[in-house]
Short mmCIF file of C-alpha atoms in Angstrom, two decimals:
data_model
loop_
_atom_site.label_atom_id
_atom_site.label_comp_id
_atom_site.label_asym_id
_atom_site.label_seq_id
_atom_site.Cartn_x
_atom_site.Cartn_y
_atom_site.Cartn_z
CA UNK A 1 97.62 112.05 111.09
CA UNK A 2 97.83 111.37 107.28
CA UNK A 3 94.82 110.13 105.69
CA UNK A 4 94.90 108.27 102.33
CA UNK A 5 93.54 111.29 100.52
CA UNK A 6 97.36 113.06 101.44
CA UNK A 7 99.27 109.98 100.07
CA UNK A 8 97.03 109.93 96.89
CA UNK A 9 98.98 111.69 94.18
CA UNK A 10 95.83 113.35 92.37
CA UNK A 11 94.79 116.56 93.97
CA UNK A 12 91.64 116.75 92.30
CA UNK A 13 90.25 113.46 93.28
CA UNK A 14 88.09 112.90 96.80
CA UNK A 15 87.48 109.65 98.73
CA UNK A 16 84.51 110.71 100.00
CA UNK A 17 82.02 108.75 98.05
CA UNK A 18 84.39 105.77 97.46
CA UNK A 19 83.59 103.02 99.21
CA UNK A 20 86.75 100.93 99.29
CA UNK A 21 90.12 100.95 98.98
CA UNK A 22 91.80 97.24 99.05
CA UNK A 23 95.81 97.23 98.72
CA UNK A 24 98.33 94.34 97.52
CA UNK A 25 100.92 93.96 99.48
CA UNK A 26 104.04 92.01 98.67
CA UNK A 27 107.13 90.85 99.67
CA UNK A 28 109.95 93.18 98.92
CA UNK A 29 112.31 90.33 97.98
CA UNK A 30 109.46 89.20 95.19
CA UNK A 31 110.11 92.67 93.38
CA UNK A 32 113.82 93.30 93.83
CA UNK A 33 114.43 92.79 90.12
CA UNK A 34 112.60 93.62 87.22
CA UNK A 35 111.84 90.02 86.38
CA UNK A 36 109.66 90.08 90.03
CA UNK A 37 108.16 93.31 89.39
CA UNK A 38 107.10 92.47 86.27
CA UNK A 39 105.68 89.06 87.43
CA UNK A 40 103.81 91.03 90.62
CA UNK A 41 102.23 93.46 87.59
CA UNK A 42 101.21 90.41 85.77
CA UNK A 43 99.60 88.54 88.76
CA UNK A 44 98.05 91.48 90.48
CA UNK A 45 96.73 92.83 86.94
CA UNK A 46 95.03 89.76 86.70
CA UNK A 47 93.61 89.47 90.41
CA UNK A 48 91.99 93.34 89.91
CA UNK A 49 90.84 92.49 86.77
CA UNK A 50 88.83 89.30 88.60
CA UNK A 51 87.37 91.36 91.38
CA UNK A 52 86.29 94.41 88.47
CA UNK A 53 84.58 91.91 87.16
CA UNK A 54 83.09 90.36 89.96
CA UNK A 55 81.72 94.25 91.57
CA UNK A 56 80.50 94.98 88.37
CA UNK A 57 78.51 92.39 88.27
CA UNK A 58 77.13 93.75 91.91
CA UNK A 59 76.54 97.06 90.41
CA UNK A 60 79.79 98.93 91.92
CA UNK A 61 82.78 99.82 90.05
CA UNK A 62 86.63 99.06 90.67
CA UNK A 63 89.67 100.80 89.73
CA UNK A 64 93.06 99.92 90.11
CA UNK A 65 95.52 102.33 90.40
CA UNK A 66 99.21 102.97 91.70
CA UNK A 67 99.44 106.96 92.36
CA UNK A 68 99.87 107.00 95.67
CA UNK A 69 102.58 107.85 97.88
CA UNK A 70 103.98 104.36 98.82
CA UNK A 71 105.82 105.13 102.16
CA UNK A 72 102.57 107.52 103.23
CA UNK A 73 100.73 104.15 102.48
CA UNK A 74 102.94 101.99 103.78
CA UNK A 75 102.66 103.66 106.93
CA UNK A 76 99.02 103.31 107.13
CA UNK A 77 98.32 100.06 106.71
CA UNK A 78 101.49 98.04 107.80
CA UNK A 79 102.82 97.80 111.13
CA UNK A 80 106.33 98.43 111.60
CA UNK A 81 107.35 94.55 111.45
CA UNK A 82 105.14 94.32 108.29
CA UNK A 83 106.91 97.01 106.85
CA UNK A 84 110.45 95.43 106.99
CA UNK A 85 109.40 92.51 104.79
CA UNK A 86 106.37 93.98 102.84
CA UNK A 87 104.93 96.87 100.63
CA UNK A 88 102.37 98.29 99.20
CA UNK A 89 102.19 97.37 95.61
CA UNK A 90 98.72 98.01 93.84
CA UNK A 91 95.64 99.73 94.83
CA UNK A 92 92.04 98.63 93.64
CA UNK A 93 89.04 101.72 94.20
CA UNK A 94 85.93 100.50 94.73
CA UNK A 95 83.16 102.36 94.72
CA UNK A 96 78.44 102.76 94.23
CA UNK A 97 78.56 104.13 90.19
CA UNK A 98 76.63 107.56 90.97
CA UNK A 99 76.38 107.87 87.28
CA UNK A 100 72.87 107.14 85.40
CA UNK A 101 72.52 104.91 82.79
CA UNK A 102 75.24 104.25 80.23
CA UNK A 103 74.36 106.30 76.92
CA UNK A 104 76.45 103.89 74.41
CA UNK A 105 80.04 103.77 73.60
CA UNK A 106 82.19 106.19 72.59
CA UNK A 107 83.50 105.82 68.91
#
């Protein structure tokens, strides 16, 4: 059986300490044209950006992301019905920061 880690398109990257992985999924009709698709990257942008906010403030990070193999993904978290009238559009990590304490910024 596939496992996420197969259908994500970085080879170098483990889910192992990750937490979380939430997907969007929409209705195929809503991103049949560019106009939709654009609209769904506006909306779901803003959504992730929300809930980064809202584990950061809990002391986890989140990451959205679309490299992943949709029909891999598809297949793992929609049932067949689901799959005729939705997709998997956007992917948001989530994860404990293992790093220690910010240094500064980068200029």
């Amino acid at each position: 059986m596939a496992t996420f880690e197969d259908a994500y398109n970085y080879n170098n990257f483990s889910f192992l300490h990750t937490s979380c992985v939430l997907f969007f999924a929409v209705d195929k009709q809503a991103v049949k044209d560019d106009d939709g698709a654009a609209m769904c990257n506006l909306m779901l942008g803003s959504v992730c950006q929300r809930l980064i906010e809202h584990f950061t403030q809990q002391g986890l990070f989140a990451r959205p992301f679309r490299s992943y193999d949709q029909f891999e993904v598809d297949s793992l978290t929609l049932d067949e019905e689901q799959r005729a009238e939705e997709m998997t559009y956007f992917g948001l990590l989530i994860g404990k920061n293992r790093a220690m304490q910010s240094l500064g910024a980068i200029k």
